[in-house]
PDB file of N, CA and C in Angstrom:
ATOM      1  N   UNK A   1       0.841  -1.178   0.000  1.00 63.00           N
ATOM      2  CA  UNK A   1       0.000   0.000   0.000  1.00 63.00           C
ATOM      3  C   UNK A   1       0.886   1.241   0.000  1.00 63.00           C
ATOM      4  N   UNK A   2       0.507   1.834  -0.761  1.00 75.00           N
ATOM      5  CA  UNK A   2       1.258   3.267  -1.018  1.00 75.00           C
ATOM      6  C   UNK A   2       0.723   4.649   0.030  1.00 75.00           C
ATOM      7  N   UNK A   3       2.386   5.133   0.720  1.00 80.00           N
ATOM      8  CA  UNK A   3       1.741   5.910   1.644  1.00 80.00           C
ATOM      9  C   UNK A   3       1.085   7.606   0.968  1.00 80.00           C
ATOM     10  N   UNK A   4       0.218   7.888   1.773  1.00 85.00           N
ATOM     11  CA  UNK A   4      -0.804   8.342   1.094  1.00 85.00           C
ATOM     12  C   UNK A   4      -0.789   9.648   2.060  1.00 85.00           C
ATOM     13  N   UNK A   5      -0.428  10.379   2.663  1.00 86.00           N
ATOM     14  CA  UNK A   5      -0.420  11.432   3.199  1.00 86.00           C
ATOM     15  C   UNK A   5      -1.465  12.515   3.767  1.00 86.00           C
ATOM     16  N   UNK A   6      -2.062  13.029   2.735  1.00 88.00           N
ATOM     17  CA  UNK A   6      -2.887  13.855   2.652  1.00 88.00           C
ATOM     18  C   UNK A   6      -4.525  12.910   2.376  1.00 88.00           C
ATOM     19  N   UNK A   7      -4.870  12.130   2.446  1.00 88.00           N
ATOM     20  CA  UNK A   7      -6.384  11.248   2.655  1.00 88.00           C
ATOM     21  C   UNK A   7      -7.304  12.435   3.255  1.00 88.00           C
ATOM     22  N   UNK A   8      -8.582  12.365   2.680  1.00 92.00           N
ATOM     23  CA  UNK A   8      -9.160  13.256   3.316  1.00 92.00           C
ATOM     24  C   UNK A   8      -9.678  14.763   2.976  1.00 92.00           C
ATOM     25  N   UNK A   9      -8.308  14.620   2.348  1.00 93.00           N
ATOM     26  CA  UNK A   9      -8.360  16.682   1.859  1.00 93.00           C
ATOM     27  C   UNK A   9      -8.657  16.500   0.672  1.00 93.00           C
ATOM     28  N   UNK A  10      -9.207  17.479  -0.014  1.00 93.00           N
ATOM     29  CA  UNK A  10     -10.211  17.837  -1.115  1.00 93.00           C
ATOM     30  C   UNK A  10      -9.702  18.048  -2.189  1.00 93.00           C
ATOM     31  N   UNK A  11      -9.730  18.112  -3.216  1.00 93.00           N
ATOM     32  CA  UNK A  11      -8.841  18.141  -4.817  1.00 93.00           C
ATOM     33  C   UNK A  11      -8.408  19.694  -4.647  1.00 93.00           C
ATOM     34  N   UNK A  12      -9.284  20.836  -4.365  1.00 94.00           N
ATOM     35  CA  UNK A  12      -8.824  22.418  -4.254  1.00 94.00           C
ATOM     36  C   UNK A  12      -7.846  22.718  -3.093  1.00 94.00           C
ATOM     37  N   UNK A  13      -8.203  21.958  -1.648  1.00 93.00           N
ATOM     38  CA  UNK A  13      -7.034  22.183  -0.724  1.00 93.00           C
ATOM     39  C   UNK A  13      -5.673  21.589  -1.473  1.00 93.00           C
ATOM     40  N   UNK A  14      -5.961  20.183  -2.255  1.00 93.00           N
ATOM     41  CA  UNK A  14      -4.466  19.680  -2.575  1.00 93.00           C
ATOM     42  C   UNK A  14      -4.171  20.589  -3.505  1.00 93.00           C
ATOM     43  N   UNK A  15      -4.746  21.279  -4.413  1.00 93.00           N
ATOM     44  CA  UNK A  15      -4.225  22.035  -5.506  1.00 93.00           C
ATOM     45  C   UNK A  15      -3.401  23.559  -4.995  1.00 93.00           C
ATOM     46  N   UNK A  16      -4.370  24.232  -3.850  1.00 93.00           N
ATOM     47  CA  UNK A  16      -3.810  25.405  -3.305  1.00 93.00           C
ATOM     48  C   UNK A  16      -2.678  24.582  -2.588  1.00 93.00           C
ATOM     49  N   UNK A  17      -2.594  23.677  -2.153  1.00 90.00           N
ATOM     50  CA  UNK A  17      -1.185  23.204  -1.173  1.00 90.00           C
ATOM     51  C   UNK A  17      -0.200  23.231  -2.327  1.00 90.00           C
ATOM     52  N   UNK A  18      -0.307  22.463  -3.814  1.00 90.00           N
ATOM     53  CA  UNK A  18       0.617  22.544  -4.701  1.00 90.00           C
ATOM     54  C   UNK A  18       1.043  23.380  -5.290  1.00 90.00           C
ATOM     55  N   UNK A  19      -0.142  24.806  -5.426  1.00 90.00           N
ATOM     56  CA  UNK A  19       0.919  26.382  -5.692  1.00 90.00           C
ATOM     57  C   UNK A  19       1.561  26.339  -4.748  1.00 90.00           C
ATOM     58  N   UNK A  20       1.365  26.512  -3.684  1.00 88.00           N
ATOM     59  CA  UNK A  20       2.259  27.227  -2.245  1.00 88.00           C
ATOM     60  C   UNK A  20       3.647  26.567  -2.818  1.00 88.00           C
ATOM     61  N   UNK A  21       3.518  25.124  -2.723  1.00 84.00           N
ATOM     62  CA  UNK A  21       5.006  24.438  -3.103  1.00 84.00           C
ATOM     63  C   UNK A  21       5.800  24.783  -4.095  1.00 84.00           C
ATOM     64  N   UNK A  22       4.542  24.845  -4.657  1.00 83.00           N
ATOM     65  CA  UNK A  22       5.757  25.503  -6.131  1.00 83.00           C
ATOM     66  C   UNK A  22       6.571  26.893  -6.464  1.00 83.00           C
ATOM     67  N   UNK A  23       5.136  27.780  -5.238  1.00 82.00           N
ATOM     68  CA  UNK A  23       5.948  28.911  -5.007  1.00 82.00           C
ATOM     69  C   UNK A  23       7.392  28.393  -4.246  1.00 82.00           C
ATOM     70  N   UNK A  24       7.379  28.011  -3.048  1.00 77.00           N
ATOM     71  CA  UNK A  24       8.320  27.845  -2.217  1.00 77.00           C
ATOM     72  C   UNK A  24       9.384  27.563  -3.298  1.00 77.00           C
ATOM     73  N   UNK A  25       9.053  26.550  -3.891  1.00 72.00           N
ATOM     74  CA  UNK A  25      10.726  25.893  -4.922  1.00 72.00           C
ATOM     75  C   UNK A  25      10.747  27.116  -5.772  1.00 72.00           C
ATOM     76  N   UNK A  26      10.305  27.979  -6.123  1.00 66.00           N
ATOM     77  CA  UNK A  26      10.621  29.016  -7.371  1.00 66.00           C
ATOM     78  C   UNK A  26      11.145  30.075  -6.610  1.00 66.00           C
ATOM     79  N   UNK A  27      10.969  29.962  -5.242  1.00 66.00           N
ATOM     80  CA  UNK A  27      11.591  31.405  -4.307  1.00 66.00           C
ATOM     81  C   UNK A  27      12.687  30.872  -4.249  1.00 66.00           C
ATOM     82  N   UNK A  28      13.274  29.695  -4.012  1.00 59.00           N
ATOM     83  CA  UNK A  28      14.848  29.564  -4.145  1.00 59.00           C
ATOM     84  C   UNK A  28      14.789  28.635  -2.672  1.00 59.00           C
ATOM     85  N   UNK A  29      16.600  28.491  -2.521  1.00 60.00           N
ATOM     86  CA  UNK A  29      16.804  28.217  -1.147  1.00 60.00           C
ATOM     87  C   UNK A  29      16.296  29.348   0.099  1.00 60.00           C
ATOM     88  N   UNK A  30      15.461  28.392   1.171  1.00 61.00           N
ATOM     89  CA  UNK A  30      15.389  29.040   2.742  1.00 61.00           C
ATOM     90  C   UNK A  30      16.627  28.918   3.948  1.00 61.00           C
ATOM     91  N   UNK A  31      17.046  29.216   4.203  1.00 62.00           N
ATOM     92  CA  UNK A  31      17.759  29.405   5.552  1.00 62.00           C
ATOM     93  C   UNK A  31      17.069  29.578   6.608  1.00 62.00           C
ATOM     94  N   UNK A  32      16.645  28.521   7.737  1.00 68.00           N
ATOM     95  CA  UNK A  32      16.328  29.244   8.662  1.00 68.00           C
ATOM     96  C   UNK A  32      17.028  28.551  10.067  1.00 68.00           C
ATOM     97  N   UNK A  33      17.641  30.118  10.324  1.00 73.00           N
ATOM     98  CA  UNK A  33      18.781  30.266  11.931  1.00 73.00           C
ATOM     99  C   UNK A  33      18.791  31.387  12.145  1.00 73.00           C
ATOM    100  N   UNK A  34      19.760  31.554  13.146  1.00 70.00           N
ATOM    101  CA  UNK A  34      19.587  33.191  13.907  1.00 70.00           C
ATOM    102  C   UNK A  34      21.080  32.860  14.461  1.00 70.00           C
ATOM    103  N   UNK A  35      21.263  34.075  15.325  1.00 76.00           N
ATOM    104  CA  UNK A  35      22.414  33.587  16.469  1.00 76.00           C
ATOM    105  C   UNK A  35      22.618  35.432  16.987  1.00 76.00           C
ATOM    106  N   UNK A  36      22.627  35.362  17.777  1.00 78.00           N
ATOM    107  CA  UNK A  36      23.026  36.340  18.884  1.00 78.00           C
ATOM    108  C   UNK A  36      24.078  35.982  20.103  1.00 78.00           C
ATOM    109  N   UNK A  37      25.692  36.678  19.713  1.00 77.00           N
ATOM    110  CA  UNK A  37      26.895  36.233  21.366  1.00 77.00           C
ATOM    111  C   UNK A  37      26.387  35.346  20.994  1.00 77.00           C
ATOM    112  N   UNK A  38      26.362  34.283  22.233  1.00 79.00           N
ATOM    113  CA  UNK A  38      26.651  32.759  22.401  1.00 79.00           C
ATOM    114  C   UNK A  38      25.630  31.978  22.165  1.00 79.00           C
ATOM    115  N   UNK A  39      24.242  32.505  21.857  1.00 78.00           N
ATOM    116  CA  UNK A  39      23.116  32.070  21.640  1.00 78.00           C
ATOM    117  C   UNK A  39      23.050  31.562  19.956  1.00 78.00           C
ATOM    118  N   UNK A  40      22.145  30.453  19.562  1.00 75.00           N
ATOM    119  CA  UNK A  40      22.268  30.315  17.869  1.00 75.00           C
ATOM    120  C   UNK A  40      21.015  28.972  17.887  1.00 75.00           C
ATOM    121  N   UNK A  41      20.629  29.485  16.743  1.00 71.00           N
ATOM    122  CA  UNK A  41      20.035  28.245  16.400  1.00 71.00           C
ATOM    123  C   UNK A  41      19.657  28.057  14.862  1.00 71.00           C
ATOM    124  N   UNK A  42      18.997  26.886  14.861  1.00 70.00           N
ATOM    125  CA  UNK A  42      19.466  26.328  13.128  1.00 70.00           C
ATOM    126  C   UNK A  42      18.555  25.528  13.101  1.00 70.00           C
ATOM    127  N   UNK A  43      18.326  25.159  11.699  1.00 59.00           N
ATOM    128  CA  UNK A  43      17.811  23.692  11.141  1.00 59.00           C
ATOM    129  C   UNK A  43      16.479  23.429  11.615  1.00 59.00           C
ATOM    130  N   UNK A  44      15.454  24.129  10.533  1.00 54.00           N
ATOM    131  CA  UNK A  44      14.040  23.644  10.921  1.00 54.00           C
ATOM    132  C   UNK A  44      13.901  22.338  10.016  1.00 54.00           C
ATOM    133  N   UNK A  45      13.741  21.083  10.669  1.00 52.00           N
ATOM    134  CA  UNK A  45      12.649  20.314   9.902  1.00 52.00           C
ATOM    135  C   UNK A  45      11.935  20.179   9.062  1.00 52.00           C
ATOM    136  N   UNK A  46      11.636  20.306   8.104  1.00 58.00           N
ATOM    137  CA  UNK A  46      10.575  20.105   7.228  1.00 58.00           C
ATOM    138  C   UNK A  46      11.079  19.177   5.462  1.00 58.00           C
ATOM    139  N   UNK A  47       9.883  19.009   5.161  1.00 62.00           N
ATOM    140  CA  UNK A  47       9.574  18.056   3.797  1.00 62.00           C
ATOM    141  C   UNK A  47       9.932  19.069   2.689  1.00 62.00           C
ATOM    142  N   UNK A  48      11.113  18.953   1.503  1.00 72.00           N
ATOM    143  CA  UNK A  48      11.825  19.516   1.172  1.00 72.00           C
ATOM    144  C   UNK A  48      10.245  19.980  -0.127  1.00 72.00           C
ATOM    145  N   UNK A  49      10.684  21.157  -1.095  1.00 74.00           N
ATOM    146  CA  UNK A  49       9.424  21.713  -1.617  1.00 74.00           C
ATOM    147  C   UNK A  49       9.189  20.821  -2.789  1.00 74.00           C
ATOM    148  N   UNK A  50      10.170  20.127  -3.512  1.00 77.00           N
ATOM    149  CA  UNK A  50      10.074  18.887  -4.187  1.00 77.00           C
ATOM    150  C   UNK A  50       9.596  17.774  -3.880  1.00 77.00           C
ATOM    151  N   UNK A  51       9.917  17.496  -2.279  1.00 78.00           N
ATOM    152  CA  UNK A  51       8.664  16.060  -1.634  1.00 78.00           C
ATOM    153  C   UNK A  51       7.782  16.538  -1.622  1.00 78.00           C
ATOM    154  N   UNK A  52       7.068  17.754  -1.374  1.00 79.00           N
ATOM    155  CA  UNK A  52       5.622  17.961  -1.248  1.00 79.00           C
ATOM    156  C   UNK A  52       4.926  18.337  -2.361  1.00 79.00           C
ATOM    157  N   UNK A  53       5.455  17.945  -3.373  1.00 81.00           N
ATOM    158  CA  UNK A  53       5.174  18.749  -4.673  1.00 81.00           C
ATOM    159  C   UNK A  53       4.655  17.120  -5.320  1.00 81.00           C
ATOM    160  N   UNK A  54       5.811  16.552  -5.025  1.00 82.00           N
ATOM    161  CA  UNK A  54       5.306  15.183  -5.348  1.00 82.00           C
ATOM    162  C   UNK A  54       4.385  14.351  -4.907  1.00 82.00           C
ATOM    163  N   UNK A  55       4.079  14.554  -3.283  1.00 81.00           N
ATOM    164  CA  UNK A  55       3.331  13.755  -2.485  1.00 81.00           C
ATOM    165  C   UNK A  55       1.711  14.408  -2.876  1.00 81.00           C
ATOM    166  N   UNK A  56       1.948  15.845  -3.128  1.00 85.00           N
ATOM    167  CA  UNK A  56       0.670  16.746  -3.257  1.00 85.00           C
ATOM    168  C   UNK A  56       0.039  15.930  -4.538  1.00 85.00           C
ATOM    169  N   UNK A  57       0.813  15.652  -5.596  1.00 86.00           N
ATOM    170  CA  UNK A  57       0.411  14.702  -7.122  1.00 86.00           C
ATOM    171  C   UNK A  57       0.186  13.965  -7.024  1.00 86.00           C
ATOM    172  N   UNK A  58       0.893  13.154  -6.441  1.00 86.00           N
ATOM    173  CA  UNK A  58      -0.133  11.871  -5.752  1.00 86.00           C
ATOM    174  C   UNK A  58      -1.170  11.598  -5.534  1.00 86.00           C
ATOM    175  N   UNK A  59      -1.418  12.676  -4.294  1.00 84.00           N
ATOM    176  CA  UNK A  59      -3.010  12.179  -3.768  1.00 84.00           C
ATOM    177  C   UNK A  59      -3.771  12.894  -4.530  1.00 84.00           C
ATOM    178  N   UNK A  60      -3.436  14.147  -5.644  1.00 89.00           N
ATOM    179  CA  UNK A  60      -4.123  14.179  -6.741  1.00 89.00           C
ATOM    180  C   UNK A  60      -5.060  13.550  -8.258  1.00 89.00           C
ATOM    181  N   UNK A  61      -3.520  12.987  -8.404  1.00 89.00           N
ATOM    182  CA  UNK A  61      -3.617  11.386  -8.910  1.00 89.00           C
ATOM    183  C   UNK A  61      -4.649  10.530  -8.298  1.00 89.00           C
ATOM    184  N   UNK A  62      -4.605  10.279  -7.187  1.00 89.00           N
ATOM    185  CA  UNK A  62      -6.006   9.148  -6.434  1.00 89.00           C
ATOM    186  C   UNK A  62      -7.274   9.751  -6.677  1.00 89.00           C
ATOM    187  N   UNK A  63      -7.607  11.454  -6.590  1.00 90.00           N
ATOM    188  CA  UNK A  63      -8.649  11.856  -6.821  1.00 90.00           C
ATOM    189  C   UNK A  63      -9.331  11.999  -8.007  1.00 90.00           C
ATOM    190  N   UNK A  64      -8.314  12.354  -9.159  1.00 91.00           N
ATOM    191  CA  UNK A  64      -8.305  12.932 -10.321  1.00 91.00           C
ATOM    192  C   UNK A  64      -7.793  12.147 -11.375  1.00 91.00           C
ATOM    193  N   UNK A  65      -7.507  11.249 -11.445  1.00 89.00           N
ATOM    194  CA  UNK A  65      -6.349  10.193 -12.463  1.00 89.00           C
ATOM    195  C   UNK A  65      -6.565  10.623 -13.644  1.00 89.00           C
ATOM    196  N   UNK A  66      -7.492  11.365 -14.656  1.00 91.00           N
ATOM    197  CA  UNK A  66      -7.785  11.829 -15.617  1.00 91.00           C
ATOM    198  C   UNK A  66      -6.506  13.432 -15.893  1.00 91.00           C
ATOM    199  N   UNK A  67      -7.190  14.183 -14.719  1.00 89.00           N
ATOM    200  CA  UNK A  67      -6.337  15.341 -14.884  1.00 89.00           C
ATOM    201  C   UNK A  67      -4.992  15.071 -14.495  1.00 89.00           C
ATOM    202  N   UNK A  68      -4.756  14.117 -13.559  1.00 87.00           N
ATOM    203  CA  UNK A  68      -3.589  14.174 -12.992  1.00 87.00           C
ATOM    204  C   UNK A  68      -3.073  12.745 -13.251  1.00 87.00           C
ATOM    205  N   UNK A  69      -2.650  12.244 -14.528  1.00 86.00           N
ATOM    206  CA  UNK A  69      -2.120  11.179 -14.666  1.00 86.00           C
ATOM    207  C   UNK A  69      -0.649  10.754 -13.932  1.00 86.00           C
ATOM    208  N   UNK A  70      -0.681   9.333 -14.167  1.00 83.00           N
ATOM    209  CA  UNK A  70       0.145   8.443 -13.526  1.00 83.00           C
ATOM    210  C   UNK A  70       1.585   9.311 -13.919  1.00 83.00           C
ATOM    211  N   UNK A  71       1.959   9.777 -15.104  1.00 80.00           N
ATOM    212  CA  UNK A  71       3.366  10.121 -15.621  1.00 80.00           C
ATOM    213  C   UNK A  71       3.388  11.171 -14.766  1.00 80.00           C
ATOM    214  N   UNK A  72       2.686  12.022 -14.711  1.00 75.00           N
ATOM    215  CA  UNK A  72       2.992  13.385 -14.330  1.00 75.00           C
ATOM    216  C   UNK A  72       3.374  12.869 -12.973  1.00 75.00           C
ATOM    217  N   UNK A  73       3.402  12.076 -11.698  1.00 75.00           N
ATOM    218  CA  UNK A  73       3.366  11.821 -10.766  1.00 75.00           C
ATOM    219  C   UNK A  73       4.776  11.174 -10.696  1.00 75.00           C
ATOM    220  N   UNK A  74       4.728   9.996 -11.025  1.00 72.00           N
ATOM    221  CA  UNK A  74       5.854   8.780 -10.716  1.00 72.00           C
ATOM    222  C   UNK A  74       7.156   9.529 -11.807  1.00 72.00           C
ATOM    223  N   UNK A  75       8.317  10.165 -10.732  1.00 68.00           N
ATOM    224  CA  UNK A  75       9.414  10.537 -11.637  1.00 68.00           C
ATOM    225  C   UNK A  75      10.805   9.157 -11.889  1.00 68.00           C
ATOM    226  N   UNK A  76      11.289   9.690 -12.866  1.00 64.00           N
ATOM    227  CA  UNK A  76      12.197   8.335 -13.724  1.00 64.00           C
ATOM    228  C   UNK A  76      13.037   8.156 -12.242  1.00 64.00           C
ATOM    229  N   UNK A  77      13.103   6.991 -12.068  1.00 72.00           N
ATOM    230  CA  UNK A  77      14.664   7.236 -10.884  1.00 72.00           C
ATOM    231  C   UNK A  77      15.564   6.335 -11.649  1.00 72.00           C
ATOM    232  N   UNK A  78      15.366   5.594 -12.291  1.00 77.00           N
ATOM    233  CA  UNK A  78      16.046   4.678 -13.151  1.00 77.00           C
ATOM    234  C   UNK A  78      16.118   4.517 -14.733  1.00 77.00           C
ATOM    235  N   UNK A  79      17.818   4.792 -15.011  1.00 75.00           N
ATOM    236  CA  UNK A  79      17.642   4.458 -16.697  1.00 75.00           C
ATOM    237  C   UNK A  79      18.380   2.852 -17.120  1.00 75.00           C
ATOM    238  N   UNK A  80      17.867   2.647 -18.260  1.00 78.00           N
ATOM    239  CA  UNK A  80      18.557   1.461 -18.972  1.00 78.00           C
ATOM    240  C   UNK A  80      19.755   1.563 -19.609  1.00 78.00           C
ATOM    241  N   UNK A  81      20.747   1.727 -20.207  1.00 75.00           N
ATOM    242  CA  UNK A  81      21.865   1.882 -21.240  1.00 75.00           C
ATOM    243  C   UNK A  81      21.978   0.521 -22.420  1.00 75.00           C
ATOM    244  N   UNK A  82      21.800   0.586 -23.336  1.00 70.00           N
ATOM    245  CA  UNK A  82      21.465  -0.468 -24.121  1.00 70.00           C
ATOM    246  C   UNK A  82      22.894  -0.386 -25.148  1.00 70.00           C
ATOM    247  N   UNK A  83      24.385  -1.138 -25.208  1.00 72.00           N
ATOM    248  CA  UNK A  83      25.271  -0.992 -26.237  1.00 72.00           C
ATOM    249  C   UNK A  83      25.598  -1.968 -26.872  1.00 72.00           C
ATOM    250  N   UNK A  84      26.074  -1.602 -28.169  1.00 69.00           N
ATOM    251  CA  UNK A  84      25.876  -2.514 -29.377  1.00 69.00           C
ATOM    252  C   UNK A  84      26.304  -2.011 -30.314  1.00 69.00           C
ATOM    253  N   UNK A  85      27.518  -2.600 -31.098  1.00 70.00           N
ATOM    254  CA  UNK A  85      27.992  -2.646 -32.442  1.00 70.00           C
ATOM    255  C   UNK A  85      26.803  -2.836 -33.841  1.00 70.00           C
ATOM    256  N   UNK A  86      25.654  -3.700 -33.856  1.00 67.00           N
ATOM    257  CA  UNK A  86      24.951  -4.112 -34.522  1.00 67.00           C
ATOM    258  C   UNK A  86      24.178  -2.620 -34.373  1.00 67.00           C
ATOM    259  N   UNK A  87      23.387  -2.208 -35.746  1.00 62.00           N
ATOM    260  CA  UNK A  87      22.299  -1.481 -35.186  1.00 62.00           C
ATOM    261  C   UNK A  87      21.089  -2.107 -35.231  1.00 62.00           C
ATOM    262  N   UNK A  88      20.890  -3.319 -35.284  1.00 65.00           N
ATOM    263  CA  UNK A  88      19.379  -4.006 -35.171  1.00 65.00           C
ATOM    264  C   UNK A  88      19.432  -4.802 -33.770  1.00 65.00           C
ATOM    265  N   UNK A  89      20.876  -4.650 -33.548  1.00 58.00           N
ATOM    266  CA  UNK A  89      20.354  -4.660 -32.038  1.00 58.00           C
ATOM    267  C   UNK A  89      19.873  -4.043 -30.674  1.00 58.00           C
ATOM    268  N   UNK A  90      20.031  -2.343 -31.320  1.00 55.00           N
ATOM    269  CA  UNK A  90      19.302  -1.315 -30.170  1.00 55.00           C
ATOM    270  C   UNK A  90      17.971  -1.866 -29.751  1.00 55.00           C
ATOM    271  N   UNK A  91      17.370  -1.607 -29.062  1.00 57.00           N
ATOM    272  CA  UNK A  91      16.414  -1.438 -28.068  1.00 57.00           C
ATOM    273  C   UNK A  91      15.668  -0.361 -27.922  1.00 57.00           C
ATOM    274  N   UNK A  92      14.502  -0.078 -27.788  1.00 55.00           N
ATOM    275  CA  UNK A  92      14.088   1.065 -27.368  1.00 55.00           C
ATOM    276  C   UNK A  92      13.233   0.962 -26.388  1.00 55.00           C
ATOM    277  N   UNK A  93      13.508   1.674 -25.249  1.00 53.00           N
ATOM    278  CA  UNK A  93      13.405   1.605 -23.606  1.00 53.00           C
ATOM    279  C   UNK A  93      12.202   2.772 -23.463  1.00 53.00           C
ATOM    280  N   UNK A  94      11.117   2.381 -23.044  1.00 50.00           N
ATOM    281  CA  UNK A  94      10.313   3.503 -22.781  1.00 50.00           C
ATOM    282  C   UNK A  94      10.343   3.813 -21.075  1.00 50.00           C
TER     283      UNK A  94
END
């Protein structure tokens, strides 16, 4: 079973959640720390704007599979390399 995150929430909440993200990744890198003398702090937690961008398609995908197909969702993590002297022996790898 595929984890599923967001269950529950509505095709328009997931869609306004997926601008926000996309804003976030188009604003660039966040930094967030401080430090004052001997005082400092660092490193908030959170789901980087690319996981939530993806996870947001997802459960889009479950609602919507028409608008929000399978490709647009599942990104390549893996390629093939196919080599060969012959050319009737290429392959073509979708």
């Amino acid at each position: 079973m595929a984890y599923r995150p967001f269950i529950g929430r509505t095709q328009a909440w997931l869609e306004a959640e997926l601008a926000k993200a996309q804003e976030d990744l188009a604003s660039g890198k966040t930094t967030t720390g401080w430090g004052a003398g001997d005082r400092n702090a660092s490193k908030k937690s959170e789901a980087s704007a690319a996981k939530r961008i993806q996870l947001l398609r997802f459960e889009l995908y479950h609602l919507n599979p028409t608008a929000y197909p399978k490709a647009s969702v599942q990104r390549v993590t893996r390629t093939k390399a196919v080599f060969s002297d012959n050319p009737r022996d290429t392959e073509t790898i979708v």
